[in-house]
Coordinates of C-alpha atoms in Angstrom, one line a residue:
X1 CA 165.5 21.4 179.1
X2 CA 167.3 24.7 177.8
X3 CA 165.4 27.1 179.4
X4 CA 163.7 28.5 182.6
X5 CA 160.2 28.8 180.9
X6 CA 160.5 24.7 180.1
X7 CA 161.5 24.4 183.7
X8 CA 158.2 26.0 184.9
X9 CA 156.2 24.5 182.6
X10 CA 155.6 20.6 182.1
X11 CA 158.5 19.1 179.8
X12 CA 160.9 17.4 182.4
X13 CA 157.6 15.9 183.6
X14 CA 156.7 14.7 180.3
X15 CA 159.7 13.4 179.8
X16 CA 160.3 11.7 182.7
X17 CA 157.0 9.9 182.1
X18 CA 157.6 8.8 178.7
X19 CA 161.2 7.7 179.9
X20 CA 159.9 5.5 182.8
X21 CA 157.3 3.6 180.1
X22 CA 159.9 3.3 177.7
X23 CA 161.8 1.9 180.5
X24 CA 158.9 -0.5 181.7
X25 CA 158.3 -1.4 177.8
X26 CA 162.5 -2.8 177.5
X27 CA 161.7 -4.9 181.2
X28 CA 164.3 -2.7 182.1
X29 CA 164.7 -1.4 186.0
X30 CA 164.6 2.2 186.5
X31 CA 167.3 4.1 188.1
X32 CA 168.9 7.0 188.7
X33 CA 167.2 10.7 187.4
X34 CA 169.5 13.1 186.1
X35 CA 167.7 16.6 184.6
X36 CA 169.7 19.4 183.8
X37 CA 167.1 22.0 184.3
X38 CA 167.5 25.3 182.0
X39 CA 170.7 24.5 180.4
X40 CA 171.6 24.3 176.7
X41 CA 172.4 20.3 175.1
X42 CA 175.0 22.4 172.7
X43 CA 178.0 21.3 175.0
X44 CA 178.0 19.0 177.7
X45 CA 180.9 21.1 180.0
X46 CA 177.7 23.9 180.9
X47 CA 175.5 20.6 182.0
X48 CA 176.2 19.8 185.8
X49 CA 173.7 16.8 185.7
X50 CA 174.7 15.5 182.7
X51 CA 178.5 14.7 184.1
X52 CA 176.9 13.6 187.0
X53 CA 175.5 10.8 184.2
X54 CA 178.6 10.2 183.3
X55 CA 180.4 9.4 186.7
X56 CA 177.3 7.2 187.9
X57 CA 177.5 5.3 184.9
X58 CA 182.0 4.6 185.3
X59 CA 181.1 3.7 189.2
X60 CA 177.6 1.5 189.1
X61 CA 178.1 0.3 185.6
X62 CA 174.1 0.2 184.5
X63 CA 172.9 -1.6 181.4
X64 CA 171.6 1.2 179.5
X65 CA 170.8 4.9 179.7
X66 CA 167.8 6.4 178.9
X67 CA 166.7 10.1 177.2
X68 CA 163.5 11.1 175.9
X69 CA 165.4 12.3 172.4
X70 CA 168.9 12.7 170.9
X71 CA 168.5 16.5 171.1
X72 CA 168.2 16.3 174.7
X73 CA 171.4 14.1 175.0
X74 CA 173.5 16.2 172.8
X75 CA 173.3 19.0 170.2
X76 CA 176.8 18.8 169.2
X77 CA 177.6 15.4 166.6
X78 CA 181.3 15.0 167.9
X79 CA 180.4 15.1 171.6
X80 CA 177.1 12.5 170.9
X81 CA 179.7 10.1 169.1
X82 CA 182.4 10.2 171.7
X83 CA 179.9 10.0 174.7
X84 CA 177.9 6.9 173.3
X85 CA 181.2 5.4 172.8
X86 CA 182.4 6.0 176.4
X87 CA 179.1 4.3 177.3
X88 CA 179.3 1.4 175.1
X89 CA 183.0 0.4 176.1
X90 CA 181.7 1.2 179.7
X91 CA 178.9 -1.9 178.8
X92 CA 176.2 0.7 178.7
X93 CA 173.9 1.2 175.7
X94 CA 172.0 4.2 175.2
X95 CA 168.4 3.7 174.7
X96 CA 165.4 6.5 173.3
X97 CA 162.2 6.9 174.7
X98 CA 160.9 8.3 171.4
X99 CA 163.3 7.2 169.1
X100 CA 164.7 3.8 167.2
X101 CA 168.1 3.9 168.4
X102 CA 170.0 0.3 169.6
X103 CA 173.2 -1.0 169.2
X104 CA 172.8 -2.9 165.8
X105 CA 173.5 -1.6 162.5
X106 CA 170.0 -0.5 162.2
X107 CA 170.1 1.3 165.5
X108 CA 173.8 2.9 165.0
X109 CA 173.0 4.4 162.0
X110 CA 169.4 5.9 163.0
X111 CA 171.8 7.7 166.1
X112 CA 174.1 9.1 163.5
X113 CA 171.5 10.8 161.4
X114 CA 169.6 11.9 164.9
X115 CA 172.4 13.2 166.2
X116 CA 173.8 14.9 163.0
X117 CA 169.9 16.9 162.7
X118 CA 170.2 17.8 165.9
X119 CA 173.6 19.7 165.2
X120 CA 172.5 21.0 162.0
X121 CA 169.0 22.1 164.1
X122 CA 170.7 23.9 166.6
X123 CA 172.7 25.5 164.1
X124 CA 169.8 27.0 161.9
X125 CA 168.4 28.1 165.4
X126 CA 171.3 29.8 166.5
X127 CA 171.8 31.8 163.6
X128 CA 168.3 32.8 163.3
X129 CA 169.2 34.0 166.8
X130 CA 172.3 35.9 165.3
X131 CA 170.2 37.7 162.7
X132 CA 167.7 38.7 165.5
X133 CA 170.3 40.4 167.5
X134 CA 171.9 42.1 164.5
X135 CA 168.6 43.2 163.4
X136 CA 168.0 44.6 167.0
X137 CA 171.8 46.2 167.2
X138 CA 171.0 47.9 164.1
X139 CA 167.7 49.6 165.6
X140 CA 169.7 50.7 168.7
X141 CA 168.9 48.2 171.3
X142 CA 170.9 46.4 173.9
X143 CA 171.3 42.5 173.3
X144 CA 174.2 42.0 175.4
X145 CA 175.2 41.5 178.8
X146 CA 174.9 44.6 180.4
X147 CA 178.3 46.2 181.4
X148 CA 179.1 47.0 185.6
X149 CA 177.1 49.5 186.4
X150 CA 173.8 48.8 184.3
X151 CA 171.4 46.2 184.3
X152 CA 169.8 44.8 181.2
X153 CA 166.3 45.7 181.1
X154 CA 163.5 46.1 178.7
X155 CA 161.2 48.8 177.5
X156 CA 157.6 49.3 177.3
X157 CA 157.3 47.7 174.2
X158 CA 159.6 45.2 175.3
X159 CA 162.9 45.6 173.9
X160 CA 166.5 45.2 174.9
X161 CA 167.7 48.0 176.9
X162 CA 170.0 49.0 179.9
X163 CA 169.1 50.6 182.8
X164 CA 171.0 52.6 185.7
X165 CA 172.0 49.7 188.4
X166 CA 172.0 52.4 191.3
X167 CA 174.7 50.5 193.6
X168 CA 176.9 50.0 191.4
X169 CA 176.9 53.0 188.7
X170 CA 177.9 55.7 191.5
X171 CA 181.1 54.2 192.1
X172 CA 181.6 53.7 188.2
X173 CA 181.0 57.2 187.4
X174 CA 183.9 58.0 190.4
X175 CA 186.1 55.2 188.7
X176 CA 186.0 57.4 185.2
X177 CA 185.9 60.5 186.8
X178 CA 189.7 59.5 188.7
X179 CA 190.7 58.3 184.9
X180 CA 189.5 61.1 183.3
X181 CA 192.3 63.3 186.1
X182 CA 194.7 60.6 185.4
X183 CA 194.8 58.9 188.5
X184 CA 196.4 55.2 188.5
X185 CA 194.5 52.8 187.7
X186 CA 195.7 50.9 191.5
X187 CA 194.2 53.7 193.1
X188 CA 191.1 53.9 191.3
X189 CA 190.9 50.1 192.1
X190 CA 191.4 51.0 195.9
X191 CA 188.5 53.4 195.8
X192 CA 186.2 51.1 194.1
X193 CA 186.8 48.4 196.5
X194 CA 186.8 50.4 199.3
X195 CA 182.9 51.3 198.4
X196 CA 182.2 48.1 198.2
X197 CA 182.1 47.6 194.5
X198 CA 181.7 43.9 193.1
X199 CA 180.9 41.7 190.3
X200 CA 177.3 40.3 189.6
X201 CA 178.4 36.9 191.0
X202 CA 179.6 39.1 194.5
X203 CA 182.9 38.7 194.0
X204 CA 186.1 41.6 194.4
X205 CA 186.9 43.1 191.4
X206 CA 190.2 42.4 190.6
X207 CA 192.8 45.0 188.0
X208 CA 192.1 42.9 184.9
X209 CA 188.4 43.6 185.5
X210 CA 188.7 47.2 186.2
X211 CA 191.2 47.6 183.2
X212 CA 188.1 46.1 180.8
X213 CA 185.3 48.5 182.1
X214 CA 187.8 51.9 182.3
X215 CA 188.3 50.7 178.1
X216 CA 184.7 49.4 177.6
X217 CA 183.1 51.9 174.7
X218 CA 179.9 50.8 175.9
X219 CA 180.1 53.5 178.8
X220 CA 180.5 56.3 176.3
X221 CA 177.4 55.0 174.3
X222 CA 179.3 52.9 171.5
X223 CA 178.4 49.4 170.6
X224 CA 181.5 47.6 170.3
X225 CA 181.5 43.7 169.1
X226 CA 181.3 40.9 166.1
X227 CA 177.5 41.6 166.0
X228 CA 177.6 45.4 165.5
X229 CA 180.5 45.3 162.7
X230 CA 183.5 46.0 164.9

């Protein structure tokens, strides 16, 4: 599933369900689960699970793999063609809970339109998306990741905004005021670290990072990317 909300709600179950009878129905004997929970089918390098898949299926060599629909195996045409293909030369056929695929003509070709909608779905989706956040940029909201130093929020009426991340906005304000007397940037570094400034993820910032937020607009109020315009 590609999001938190399916993850808390009742699709992998349903899923796994339908899976397991489709299963039962092909006298097959169940296996292995994978379930990448809350990440996108678009590209398979982002899905931990799914690799997982992939190296169970090169060491144990099972007869088939099963998914509850195309779109949850892949979004991306290329990626669905090439990994079916691994599986097939690997004597593994890829089976549908919910869909006619198999590995006669029939079945090769209802996986090549399946997989090419699902491309062209996620496609439509995504720039829907794109319009959404232009439309959103344009009204003066935040729709990207908040720089160091803010966190994204939301307003009252439940729009895209920053607000002040207190730990970490102190010590960015000191890294601009340093800049602003024209202190190098090593020592501006030192101080930062020195108060204990890090990255969401916890780790040290490092002089590439600290060379992208002293020239990040965003801290003077300026929206700077592909979606507002340049």
């Amino acid at each position: 599933v590609s999001s938190d909300d399916q993850v808390q709600g009742t699709s992998l179950d349903t899923q796994l369900r339908e899976c397991r009878a489709a299963i039962t129905r092909a006298e097959l004997v169940p296996g292995e689960v994978f379930a990448d929970e809350g990440e996108s089918a678009k590209s398979i390098e982002n899905r931990p699970a799914f690799l997982r898949l992939l190296d169970h299926v090169k060491a144990e060599r099972p007869p088939a793999v099963m998914v509850h629909k195309i779109d949850r195996f892949a979004r991306n045409n290329l990626e669905a063609q090439i990994v079916r293909s691994k599986l097939f030369k690997l004597g593994c056929s890829l089976l549908s809970a919910t869909e006619p695929i198999s590995d006669d003509p029939s079945g090769k070709f209802m996986f090549d339109v399946l997989s090419a909608v699902a491309e062209y779905d996620n496609r439509v989706r995504a720039e829907r998306c794109r319009r959404g956040m232009v439309s959103q940029v344009e009204q003066g909201w935040w729709v990207h990741v908040a720089p160091l130093g803010y966190i994204n929020a939301r307003t009252a009426q439940n729009k895209p905004t920053l607000a002040v991340d207190e730990d970490r906005a102190p010590i960015i304000a000191e890294a601009f005021s340093m800049a602003a007397k024209g202190i190098p940037q090593v020592e501006i570094l030192q101080m930062a670290t020195a108060r204990g400034l890090t990255t969401r993820s916890g780790k040290r910032v490092t002089p590439q990072p600290m060379s992208r937020i002293l020239a990040n607009p965003a801290y003077a109020g300026f929206i700077h990317g592909t979606l507002a315009g340049g």
